[in-house]
Short mmCIF file of C-alpha atoms in Angstrom, two decimals:
data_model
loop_
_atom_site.label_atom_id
_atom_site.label_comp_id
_atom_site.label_asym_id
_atom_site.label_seq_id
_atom_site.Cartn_x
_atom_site.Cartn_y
_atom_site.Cartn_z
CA UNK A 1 55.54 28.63 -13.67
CA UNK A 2 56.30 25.41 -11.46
CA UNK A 3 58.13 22.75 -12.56
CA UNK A 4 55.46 20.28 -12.71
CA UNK A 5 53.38 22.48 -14.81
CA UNK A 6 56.05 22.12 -17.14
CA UNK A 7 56.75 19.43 -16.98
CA UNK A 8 53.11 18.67 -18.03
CA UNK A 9 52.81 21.00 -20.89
CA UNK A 10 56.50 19.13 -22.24
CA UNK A 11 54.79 16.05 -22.52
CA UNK A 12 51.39 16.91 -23.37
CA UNK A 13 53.05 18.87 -26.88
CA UNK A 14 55.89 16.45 -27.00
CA UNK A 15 52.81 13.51 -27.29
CA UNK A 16 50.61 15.72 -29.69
CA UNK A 17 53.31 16.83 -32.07
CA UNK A 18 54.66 13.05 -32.17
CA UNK A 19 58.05 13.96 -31.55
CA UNK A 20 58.94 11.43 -29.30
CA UNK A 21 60.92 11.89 -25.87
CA UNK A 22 64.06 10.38 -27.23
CA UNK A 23 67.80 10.41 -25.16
CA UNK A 24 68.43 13.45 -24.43
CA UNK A 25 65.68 15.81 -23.02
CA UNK A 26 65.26 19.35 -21.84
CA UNK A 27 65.44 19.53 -17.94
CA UNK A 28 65.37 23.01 -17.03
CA UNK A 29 62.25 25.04 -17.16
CA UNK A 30 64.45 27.49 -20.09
CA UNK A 31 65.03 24.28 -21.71
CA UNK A 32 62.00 22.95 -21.90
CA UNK A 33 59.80 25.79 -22.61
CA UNK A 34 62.27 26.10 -25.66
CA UNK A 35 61.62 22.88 -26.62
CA UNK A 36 57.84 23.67 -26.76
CA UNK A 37 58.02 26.79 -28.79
CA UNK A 38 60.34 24.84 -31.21
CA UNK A 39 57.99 21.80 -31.57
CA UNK A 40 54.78 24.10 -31.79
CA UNK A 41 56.99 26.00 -34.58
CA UNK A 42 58.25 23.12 -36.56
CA UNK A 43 54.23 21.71 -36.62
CA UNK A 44 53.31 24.83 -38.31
CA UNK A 45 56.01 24.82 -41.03
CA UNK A 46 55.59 21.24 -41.90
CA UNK A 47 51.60 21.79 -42.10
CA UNK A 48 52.77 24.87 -44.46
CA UNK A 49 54.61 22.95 -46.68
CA UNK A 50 52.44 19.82 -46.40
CA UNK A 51 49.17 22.71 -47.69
CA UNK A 52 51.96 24.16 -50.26
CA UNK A 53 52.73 20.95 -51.83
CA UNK A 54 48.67 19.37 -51.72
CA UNK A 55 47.69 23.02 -52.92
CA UNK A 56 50.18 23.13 -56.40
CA UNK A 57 49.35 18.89 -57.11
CA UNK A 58 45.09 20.02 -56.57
CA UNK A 59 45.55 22.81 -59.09
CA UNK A 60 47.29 20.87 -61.57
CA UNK A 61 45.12 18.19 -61.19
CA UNK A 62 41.80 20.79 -61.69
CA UNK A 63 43.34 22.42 -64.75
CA UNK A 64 43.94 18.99 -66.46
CA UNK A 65 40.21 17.92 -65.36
CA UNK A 66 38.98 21.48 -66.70
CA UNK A 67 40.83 21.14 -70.34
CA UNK A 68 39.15 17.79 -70.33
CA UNK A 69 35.67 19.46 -69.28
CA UNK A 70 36.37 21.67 -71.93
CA UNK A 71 36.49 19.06 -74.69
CA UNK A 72 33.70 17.03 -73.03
CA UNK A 73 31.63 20.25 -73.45
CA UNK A 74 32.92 21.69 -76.56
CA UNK A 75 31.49 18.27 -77.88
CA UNK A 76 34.83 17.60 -79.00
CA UNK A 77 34.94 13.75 -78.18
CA UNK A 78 32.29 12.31 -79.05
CA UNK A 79 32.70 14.41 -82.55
CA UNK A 80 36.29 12.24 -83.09
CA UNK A 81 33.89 9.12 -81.54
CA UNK A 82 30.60 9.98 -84.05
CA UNK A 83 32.91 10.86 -87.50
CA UNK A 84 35.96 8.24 -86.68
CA UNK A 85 38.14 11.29 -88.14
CA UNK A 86 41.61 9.67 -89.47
CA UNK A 87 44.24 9.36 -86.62
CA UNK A 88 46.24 12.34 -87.84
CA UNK A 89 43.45 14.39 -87.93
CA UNK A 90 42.12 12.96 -84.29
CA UNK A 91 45.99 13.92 -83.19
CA UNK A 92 45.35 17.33 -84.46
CA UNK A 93 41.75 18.25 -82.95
CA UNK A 94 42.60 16.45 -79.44
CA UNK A 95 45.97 18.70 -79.67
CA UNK A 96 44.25 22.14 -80.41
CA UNK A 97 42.06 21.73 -76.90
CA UNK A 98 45.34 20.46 -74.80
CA UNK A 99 47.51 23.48 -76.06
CA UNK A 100 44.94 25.95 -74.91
CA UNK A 101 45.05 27.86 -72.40
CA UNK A 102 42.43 26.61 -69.79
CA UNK A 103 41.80 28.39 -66.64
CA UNK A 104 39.49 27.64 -63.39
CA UNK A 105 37.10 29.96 -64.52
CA UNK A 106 35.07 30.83 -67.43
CA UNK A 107 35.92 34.56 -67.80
CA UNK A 108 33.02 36.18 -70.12
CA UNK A 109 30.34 33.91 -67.64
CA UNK A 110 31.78 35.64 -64.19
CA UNK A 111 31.76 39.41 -66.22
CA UNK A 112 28.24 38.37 -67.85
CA UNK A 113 26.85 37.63 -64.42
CA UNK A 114 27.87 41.07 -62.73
CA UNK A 115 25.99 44.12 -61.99
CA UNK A 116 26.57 46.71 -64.64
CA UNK A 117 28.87 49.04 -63.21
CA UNK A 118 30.64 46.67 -61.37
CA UNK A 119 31.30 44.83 -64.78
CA UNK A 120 32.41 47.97 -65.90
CA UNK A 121 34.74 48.88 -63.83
CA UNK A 122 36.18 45.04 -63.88
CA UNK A 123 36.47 45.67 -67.41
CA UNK A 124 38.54 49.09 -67.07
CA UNK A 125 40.55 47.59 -64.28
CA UNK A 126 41.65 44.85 -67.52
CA UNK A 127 41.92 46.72 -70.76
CA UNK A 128 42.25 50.78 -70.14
CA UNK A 129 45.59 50.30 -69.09
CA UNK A 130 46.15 48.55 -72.77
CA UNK A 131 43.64 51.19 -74.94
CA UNK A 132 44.95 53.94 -73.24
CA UNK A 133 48.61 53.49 -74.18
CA UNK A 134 47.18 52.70 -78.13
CA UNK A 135 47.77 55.52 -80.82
CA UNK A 136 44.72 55.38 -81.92
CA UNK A 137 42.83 56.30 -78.51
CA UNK A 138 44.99 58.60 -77.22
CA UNK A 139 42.61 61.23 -78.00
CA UNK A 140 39.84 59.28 -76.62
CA UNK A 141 37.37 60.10 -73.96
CA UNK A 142 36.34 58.13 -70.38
CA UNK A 143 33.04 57.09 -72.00
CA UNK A 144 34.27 56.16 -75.27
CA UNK A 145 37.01 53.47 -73.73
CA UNK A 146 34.16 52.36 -71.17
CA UNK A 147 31.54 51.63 -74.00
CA UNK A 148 34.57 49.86 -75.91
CA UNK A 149 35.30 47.90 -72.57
CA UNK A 150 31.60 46.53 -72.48
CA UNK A 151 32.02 44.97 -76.03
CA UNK A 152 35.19 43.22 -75.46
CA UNK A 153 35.76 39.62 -74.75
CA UNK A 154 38.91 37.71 -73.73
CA UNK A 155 40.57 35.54 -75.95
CA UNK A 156 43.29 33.18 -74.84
CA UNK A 157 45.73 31.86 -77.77
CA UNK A 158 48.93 29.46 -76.66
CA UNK A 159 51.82 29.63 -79.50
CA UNK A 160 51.14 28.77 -82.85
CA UNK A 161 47.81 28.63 -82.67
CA UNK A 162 45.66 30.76 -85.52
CA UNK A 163 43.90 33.47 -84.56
CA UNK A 164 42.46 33.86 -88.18
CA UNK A 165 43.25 32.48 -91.59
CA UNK A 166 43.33 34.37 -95.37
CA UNK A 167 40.12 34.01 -97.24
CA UNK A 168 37.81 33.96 -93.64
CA UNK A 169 35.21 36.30 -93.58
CA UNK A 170 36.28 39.48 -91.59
CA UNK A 171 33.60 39.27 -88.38
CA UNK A 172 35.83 40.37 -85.30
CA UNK A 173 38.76 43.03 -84.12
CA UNK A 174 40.94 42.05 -81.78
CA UNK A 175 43.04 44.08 -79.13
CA UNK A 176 46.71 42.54 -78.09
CA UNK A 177 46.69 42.46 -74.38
CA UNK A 178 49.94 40.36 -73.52
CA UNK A 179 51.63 38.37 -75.78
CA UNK A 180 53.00 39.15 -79.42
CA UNK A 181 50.81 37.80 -82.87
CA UNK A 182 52.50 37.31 -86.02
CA UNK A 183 51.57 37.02 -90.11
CA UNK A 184 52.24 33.89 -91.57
CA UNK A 185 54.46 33.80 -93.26
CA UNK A 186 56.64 36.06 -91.30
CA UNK A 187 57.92 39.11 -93.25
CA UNK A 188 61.19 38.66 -92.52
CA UNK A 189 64.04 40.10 -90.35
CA UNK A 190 62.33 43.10 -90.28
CA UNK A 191 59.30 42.10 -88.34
CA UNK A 192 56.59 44.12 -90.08
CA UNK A 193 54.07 41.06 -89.61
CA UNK A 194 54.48 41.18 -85.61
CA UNK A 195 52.17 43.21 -83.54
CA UNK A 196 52.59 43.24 -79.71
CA UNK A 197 50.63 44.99 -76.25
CA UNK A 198 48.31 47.36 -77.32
CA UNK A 199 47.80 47.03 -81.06
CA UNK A 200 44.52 46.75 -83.07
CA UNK A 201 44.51 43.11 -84.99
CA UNK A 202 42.05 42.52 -87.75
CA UNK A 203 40.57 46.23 -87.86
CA UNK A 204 40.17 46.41 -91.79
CA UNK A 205 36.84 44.94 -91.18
CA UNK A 206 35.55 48.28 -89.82
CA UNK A 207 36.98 49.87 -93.02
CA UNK A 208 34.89 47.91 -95.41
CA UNK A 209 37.23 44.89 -96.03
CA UNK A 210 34.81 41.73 -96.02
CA UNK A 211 37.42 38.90 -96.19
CA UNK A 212 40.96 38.57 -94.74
CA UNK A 213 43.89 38.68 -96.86
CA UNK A 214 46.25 37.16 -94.28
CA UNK A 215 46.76 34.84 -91.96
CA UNK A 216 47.97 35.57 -88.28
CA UNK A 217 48.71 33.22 -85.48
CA UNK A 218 50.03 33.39 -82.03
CA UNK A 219 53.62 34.26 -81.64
CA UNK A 220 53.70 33.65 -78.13
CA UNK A 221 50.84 32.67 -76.00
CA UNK A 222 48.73 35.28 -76.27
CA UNK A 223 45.89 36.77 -74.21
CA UNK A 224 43.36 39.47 -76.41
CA UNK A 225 40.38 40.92 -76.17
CA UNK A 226 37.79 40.49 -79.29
CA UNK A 227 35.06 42.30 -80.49
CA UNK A 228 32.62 42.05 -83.28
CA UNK A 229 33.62 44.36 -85.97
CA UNK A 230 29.32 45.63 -86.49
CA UNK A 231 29.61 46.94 -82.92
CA UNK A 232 33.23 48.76 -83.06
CA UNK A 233 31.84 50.44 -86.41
CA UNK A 234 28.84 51.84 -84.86
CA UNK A 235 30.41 53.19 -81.74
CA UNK A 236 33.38 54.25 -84.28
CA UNK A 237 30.34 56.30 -85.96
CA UNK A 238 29.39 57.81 -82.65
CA UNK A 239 33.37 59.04 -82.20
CA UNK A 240 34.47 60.55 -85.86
CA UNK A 241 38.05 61.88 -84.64
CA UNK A 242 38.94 58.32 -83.41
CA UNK A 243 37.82 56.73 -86.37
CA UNK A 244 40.20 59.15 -88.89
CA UNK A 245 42.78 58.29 -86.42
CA UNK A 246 41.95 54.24 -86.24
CA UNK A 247 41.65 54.48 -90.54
CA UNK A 248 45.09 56.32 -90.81
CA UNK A 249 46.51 53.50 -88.33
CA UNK A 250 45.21 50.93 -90.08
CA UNK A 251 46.36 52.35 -93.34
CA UNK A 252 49.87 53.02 -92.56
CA UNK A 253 49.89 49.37 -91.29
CA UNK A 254 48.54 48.03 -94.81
CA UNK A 255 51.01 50.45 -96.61
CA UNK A 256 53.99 49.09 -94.49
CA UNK A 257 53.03 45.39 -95.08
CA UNK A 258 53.30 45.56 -99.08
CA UNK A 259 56.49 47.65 -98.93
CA UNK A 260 58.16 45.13 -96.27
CA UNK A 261 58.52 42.57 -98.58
CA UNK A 262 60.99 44.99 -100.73
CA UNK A 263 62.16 46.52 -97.42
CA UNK A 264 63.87 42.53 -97.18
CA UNK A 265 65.09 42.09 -100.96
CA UNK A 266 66.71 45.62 -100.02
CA UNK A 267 68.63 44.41 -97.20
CA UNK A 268 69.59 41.11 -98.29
#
């Protein structure tokens, strides 16, 4: 390479990358193909951390304007406009859609809108992990976990927040995914009322129980996966073995909540 090829290409990257000629320059041909390498180098890293820092302020902003799409569509403002609900109340309602958990997508659409065995297999690719790890389904066959995969849909829960209350009728189970739920009250020290990863929540409305008798909420933020008690029961019906062992579960559960209490006055 000649030096007044070089010399070219200098000031042809040194003018592009706005660098500037400044005092002291690169004379040799070492020197200044060096210098090019370095300035074509240093354009790339500050365009990476120029797309870095745009990329993490765009996806905040988007996940603020999709909580607010939420609300917008949930109806939820112009309900507080329409009623004039007390401020406390407004507080409240206006609080519950900010604390959620709001994503980019709407989950059950995308799965809704895909082909059935490539929904499926989305759907194992999410929860067998979980159900397979579960007492209960240890037992279980391929099909029964991908017919239980079909019926589930995910629930997103940020701390505190109720997943059901005492006295509500009984319509859904729900599978822990991540996360950790909790009674409330709390049974104490002991945590009897806490169920974490791969636990059945709400399953005594398969087993005839119409109403619920407590209340749980989210202990952490939470992700599950629901699904309407009338559709576990019948493919329960179609699986006998897993249902005994899903009963037994549940009763053991129910047995260990009313002695807990005592379990406490016993240690205290």
């Amino acid at each position: 390479i000649n030096a007044e090829y070089m010399g070219a290409m200098y000031w042809s990257v040194t003018t592009l990358t706005t660098v500037g000629f400044g005092d002291v320059t690169p004379v040799t041909l070492a020197e200044r193909a060096f210098a090019i390498v370095a300035m074509v180098f240093g354009t790339f890293v500050f365009g990476m951390v120029i797309a870095t820092i745009t990329n993490v302020l765009r996806n905040t902003q988007m996940k603020t304007v999709a909580r607010d799409r939420k609300m917008v569509r949930a109806g939820g403002a112009a309900f507080v406009r329409d009623l004039r609900l007390p401020r406390e109340l407004r507080m409240r309602l206006v609080g519950h859609y900010r604390r959620q958990h709001v994503r980019l997508y709407d989950a059950r659409d995308l799965l809704d809108e895909l082909p059935y065995h490539l929904r499926l297999d989305t759907l194992l690719h999410m929860y067998e992990p979980v159900l397979k790890g579960m007492r209960a389904l240890t037992q279980s066959s391929s099909m029964f976990l991908a017919e239980l995969c079909l019926r589930l849909r995910p629930v997103l829960l940020s701390a505190g927040q109720r997943l059901y209350i005492s006295g509500e009728v009984a319509r859904l189970v729900y599978v822990v995914v991540r996360g950790t739920v909790s009674l409330l009250p709390a049974i104490g020290r002991f945590a009897r009322g806490r169920w974490s990863v791969g636990t059945f929540v709400g399953e005594e409305a398969v087993f005839g129980q119409a109403k619920r008798t407590h209340t749980v909420l989210a202990y952490t933020d939470c992700q599950l996966a629901a699904i309407p008690a009338a559709d576990l029961g019948e493919l329960l019906a179609l699986y006998p073995k897993i249902r005994e062992a899903m009963e037994a579960e549940c009763q053991a559960k129910a047995d260990l909540l009313r002695i807990a209490p005592n379990l406490e006055e016993a240690g205290t």
